[in-house]
Coordinates of C-alpha atoms in Angstrom, one line a residue:
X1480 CA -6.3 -1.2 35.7
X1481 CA -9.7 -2.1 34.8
X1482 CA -10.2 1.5 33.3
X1483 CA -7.6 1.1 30.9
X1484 CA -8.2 -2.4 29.8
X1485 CA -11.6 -1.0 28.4
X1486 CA -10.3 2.3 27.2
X1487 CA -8.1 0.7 25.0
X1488 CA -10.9 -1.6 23.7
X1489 CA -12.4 1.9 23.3
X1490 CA -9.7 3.4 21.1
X1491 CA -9.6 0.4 18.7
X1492 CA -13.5 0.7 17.9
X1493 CA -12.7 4.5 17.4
X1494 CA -10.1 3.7 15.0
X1495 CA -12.6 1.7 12.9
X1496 CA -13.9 5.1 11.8
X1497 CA -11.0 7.1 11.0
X1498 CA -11.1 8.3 7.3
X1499 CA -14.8 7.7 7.3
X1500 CA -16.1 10.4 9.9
X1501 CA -15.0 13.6 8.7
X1502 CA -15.7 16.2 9.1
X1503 CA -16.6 14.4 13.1
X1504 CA -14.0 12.9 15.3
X1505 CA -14.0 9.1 14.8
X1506 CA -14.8 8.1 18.8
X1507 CA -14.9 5.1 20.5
X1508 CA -17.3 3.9 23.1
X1509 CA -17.6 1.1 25.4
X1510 CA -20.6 0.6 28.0
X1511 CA -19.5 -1.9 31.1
X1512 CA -21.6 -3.0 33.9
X1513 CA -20.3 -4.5 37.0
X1514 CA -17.3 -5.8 34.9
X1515 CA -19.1 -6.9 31.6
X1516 CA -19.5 -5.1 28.7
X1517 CA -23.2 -4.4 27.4
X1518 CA -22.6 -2.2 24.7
X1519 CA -20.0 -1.3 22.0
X1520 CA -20.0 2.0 19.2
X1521 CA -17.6 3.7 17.1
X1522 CA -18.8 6.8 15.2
X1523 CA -20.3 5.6 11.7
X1524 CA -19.7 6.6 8.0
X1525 CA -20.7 10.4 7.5
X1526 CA -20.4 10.9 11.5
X1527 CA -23.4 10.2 13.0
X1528 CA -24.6 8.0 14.8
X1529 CA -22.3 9.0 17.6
X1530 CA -20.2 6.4 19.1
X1531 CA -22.2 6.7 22.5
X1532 CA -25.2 6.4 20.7
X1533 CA -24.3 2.9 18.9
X1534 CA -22.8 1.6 22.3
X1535 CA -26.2 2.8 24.4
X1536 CA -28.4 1.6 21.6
X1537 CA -27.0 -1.9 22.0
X1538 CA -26.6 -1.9 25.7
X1539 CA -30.3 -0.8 26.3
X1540 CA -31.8 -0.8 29.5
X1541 CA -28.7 -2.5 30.9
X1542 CA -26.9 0.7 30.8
X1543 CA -28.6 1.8 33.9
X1544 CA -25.9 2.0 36.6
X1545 CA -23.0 1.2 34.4
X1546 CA -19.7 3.0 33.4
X1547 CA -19.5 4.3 30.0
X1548 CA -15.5 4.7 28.6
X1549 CA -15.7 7.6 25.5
X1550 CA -12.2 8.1 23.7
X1551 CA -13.3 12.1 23.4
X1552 CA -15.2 14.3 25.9
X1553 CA -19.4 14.0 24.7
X1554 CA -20.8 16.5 22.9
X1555 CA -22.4 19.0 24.6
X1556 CA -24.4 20.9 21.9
X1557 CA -27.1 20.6 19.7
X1558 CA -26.2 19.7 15.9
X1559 CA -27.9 17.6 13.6
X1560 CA -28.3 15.0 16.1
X1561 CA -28.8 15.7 19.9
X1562 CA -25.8 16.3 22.3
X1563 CA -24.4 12.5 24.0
X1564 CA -24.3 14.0 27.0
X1565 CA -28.2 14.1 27.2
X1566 CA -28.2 10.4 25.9
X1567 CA -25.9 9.3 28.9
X1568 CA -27.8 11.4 31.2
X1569 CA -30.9 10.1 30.2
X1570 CA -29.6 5.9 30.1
X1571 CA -28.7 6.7 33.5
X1572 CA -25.3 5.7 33.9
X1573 CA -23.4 6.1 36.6
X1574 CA -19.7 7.1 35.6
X1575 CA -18.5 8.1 32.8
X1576 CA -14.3 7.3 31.9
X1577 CA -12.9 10.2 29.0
X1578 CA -9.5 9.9 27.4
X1579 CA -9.1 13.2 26.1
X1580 CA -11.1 16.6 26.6
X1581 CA -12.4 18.5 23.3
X1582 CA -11.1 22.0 22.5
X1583 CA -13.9 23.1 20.8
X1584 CA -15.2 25.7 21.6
X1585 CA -18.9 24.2 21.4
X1586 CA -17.7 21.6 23.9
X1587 CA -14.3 22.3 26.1
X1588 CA -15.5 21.5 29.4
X1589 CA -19.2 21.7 28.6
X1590 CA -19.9 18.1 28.7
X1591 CA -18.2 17.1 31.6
X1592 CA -20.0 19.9 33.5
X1593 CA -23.3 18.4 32.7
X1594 CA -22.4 15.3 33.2
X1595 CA -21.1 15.9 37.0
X1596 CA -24.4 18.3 37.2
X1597 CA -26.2 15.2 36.4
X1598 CA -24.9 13.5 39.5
X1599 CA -22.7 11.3 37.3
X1600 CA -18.9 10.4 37.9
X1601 CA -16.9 11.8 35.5
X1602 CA -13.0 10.1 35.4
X1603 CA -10.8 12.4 32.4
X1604 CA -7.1 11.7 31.0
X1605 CA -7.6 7.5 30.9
X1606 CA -4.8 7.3 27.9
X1607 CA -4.8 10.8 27.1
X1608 CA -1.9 10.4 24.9
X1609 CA -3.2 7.6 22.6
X1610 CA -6.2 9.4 22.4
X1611 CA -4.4 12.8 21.5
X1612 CA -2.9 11.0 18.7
X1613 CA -5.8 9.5 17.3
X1614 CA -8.0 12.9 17.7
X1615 CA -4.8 14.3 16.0
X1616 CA -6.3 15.4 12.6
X1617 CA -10.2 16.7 14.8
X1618 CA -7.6 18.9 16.9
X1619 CA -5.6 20.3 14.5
X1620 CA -8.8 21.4 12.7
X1621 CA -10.1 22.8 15.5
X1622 CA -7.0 24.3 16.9
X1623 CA -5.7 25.8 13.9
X1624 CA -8.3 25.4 10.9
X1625 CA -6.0 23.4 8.8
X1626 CA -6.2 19.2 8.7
X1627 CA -3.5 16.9 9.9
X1628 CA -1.0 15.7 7.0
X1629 CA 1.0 12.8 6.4
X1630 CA 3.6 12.8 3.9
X1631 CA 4.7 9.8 2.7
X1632 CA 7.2 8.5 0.2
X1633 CA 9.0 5.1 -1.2
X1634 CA 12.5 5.9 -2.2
X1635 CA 15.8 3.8 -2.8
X1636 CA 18.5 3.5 -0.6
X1637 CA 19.8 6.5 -1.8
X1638 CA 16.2 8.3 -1.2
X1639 CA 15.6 8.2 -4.9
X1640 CA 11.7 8.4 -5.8
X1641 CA 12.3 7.6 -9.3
X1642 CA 15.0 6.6 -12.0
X1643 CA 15.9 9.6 -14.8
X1644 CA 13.4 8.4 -17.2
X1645 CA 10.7 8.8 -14.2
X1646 CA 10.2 4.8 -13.8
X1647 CA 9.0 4.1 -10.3
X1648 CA 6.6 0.9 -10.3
X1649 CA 8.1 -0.5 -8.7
X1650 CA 10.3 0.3 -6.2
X1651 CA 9.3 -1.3 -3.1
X1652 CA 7.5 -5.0 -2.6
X1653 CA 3.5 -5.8 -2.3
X1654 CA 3.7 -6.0 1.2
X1655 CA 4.5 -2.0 1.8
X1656 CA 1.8 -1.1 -1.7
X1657 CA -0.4 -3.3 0.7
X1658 CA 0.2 -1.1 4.0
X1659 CA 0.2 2.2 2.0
X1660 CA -3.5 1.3 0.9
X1661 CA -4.5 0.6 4.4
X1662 CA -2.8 3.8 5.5
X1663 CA -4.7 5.5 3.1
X1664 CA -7.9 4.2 4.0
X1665 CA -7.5 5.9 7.3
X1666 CA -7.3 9.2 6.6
X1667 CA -10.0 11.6 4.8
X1668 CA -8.2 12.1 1.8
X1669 CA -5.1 11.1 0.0
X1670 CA -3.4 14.5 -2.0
X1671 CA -0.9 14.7 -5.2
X1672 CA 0.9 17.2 -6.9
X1673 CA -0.1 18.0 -10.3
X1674 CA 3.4 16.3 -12.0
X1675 CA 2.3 13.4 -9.9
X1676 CA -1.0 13.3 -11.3
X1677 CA 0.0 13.7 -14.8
X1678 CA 3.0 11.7 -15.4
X1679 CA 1.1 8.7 -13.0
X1680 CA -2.2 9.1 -14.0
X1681 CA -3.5 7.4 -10.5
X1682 CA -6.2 6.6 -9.3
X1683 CA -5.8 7.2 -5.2
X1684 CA -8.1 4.6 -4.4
X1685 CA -7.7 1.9 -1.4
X1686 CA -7.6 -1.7 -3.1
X1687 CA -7.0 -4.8 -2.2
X1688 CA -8.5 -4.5 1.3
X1689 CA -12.7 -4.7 0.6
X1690 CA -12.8 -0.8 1.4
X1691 CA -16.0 0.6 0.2
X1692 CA -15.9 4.1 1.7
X1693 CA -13.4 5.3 -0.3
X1694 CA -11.2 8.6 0.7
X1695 CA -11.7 11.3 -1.4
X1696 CA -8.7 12.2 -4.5
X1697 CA -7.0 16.1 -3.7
X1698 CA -5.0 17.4 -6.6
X1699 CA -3.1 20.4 -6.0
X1700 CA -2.6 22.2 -9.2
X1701 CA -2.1 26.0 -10.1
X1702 CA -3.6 26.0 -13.5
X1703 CA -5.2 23.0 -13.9
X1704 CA -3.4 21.5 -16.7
X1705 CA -4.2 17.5 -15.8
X1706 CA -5.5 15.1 -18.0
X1707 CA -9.2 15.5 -18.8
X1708 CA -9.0 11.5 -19.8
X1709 CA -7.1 10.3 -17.4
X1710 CA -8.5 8.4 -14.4
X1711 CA -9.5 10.9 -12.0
X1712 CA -11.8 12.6 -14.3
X1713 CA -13.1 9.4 -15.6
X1714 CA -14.3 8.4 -11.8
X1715 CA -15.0 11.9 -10.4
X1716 CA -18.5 11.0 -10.0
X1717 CA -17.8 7.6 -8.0
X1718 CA -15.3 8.7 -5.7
X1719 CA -14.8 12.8 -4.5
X1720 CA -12.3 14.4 -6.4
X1721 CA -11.2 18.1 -4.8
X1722 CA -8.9 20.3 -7.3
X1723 CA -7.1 22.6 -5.6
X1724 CA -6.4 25.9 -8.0
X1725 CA -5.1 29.1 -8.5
X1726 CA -7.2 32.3 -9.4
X1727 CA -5.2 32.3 -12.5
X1728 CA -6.8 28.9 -13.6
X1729 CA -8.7 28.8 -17.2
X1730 CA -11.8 29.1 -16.1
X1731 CA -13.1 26.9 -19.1
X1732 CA -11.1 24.0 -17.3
X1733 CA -12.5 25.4 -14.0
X1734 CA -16.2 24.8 -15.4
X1735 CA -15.0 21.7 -17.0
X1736 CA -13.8 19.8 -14.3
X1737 CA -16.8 21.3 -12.6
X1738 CA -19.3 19.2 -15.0
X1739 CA -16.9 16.2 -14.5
X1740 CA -18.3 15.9 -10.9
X1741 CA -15.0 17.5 -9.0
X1742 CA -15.2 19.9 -6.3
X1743 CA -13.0 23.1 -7.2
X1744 CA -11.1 24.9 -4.2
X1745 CA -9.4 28.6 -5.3
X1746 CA -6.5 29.2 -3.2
X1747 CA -3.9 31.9 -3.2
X1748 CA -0.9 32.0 -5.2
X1749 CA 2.0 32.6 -3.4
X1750 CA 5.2 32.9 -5.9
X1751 CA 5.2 30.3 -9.0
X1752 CA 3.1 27.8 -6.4
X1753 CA -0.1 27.8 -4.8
X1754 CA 0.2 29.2 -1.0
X1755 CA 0.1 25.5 1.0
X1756 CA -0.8 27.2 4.0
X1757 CA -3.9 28.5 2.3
X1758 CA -4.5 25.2 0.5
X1759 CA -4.6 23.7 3.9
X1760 CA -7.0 26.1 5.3
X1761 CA -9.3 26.0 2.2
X1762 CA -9.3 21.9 2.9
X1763 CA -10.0 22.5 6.6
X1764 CA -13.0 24.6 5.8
X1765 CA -14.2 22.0 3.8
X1766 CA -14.5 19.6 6.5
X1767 CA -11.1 17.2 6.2
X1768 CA -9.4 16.5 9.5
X1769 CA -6.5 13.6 8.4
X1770 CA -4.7 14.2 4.9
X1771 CA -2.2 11.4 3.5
X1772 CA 0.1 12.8 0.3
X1773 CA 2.0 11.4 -1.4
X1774 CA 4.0 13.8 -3.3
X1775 CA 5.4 14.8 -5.9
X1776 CA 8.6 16.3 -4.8
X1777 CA 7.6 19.9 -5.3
X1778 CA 4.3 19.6 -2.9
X1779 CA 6.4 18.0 -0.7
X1780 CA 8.8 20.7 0.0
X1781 CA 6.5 23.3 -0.1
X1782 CA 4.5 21.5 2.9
X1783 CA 7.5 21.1 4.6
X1784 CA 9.4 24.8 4.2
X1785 CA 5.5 25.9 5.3
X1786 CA 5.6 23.3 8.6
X1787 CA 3.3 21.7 8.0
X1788 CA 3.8 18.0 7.9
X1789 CA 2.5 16.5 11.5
X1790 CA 3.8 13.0 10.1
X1791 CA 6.5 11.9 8.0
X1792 CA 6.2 7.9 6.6
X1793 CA 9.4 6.5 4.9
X1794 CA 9.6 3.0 2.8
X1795 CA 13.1 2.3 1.8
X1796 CA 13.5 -0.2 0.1
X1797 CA 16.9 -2.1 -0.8
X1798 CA 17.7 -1.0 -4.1
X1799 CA 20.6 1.7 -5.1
X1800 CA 19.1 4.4 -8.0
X1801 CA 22.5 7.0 -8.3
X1802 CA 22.4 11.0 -8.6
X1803 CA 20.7 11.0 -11.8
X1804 CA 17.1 9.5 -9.9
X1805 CA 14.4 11.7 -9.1
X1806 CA 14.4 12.9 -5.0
X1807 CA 11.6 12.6 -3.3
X1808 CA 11.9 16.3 -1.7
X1809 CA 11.9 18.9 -4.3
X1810 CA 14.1 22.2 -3.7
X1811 CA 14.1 24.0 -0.4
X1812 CA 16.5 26.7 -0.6
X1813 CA 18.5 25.3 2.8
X1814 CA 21.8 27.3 2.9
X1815 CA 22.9 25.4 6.3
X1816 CA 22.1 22.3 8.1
X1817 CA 20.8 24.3 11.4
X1818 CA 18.0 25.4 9.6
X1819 CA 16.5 22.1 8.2
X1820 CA 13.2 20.8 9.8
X1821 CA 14.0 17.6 11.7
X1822 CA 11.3 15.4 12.8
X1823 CA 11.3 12.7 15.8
X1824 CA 11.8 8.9 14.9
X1825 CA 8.5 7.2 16.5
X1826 CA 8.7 3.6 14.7
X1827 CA 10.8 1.4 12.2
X1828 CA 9.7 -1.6 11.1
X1829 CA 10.3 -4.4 8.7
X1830 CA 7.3 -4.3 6.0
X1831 CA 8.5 -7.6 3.8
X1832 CA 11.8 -6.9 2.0
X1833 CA 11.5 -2.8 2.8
X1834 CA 12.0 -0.7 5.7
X1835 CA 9.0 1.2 7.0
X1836 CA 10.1 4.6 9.4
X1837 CA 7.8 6.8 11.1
X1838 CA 8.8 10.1 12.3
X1839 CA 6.5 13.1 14.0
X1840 CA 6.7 16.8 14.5
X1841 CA 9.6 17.8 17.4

């Protein structure tokens, strides 16, 4: 009982760091001794420190003896920083609780073994499941090279994203534009369509909420026709801004967007759109684990034809739009219902005067 109590203490300090760790797993650490805790880490900004190595730092000496609970199995090899499995080894604790094992390759297994070679107590699968989910995005980058995404969208009623004339501010209440900006904040990177970024001009920040590591701005767009004044260019150099391209771009815009401070990404072409599934990959090589988009319609249904979205977040809100409004999902070519994607409800809520959903992958 005791194990879990401070595991899930664990998994909220590793939460702290999602968005912020990339391209590292955003762990959580908790050291106890004979029933009190002595120490307490969650992986920092950038990814390093480890979270073992913030929660041993503070515990010091007291960590002799004691039980250390890690959300995700210690690293086991050398990187920039040395593996946590040599820092436990060397505080000298005694046991060691792990939610979840780590698939990569580098590690799987690894640090365990040298753990239990070390004469320590090693206890694996303490709230494997919570801590599958929140390693979600790490996995899937590891697993399949590609990030985790989260689509989400406010709609009407009648799953409307916009009126005719493209007015869409605002559909739902402050309360849900409050949660979508701490949703955002917890992923790497928050990812538009090219319509999206023209006709809204965002910005893609988290505000409102004292955030100061920002996620970084992915636009995904063929030729690069976006605004060269609009707000993403003006900030480029604050805040990361990724462009995701075609090989048919102008490569004057290429070098122009280039000297505005954004990060260019070429990716496939695959009919009249960019390939997603190579977008995805090109995004996974650069180090992003957890993706949030939102839209515009025709992003949306490529991820989703491609199988791609891990996470699917709904606001409805109570107001009726008609036929003429703009749908959230763009075309999909669906000829019969059997072969629509269908995702598993995992939460509704009330979010002020709206409806929040939450569905996953079947």
């Amino acid at each position: 009982m005791s194990d879990t109590r401070f595991m899930a203490l664990a998994l909220s300090l590793g939460r702290r760091g999602q968005g912020r760790t990339w391209p590292n797993p955003a762990v959580g650490c908790v050291i106890v001794q004979q029933g009190r805790i002595i120490g307490r880490g969650w992986t920092q900004p950038g990814g390093r420190p480890h979270a073992e190595t913030c929660a041993l730092a503070q515990a010091g000496d007291a960590a002799r003896g004691a039980t250390a609970y890690v959300t995700l199995e210690p690293c086991a090899h050398h990187g920039q920083t040395p593996p946590c499995t040599d820092a436990l080894i060397a505080a000298g604790v005694a046991r060691v609780v792990i939610a979840a094992k780590d698939h990569d390759a580098r590690v799987d297994g690894k640090g365990i073994a040298l753990l239990r070679d070390a004469g320590i107590t090693v206890v694996t699968g303490v709230m494997e499941t919570a801590a599958t989910a929140d390693h979600a995005g790490f996995f899937a980058r590891t697993s399949s090279g590609r990030p985790m995404v989260t689509l989400k969208l406010a709609h009407s009623f009648d799953g409307r994203i916009a009126t005719a004339t493209g007015e869409s501010q605002w559909i739902t209440d402050a309360p849900a534009r409050r949660v979508v900006h701490a949703m955002r904040s917890r992923h790497d990177a928050v990812m538009v369509g090219a319509g999206t970024a023209r006709k809204d001009d965002p910005s893609l920040t988290v505000r409102g909420l004292g955030v100061t590591d920002q996620p970084a701005r992915i636009v995904v767009s063929r030729r690069l026709d976006l605004p060269l004044m609009g707000e993403l260019a003006r900030t480029a150099n604050e805040v990361p801004v990724i462009l995701c391209h075609g090989t048919d771009a102008d490569a004057t815009l290429v070098n122009t967007w280039r000297d505005l401070g954004a990060t260019l990404m070429t990716c496939r072409v695959k009919g009249a759109h960019l390939d997603p599934v190579d977008v995805l990959q090109n995004l996974g090589t650069h180090g992003f684990t957890r993706i949030f988009c939102e839209g515009g319609s025709a992003l949306a249904a490529s991820l989703i034809n491609a199988d791609l979205v891990d996470h699917l977040i709904g606001f409805h809100a109570g107001v009726v739009i008609g036929a003429e409004g703009l749908p959230g999902i763009g075309a999909m070519g669906l000829s019969n219902l059997a072969g629509a994607p269908r995702y598993r409800l995992a939460k509704t809520s009330q979010i002020g005067p709206d409806v929040l959903t939450q569905w996953t992958r079947r």
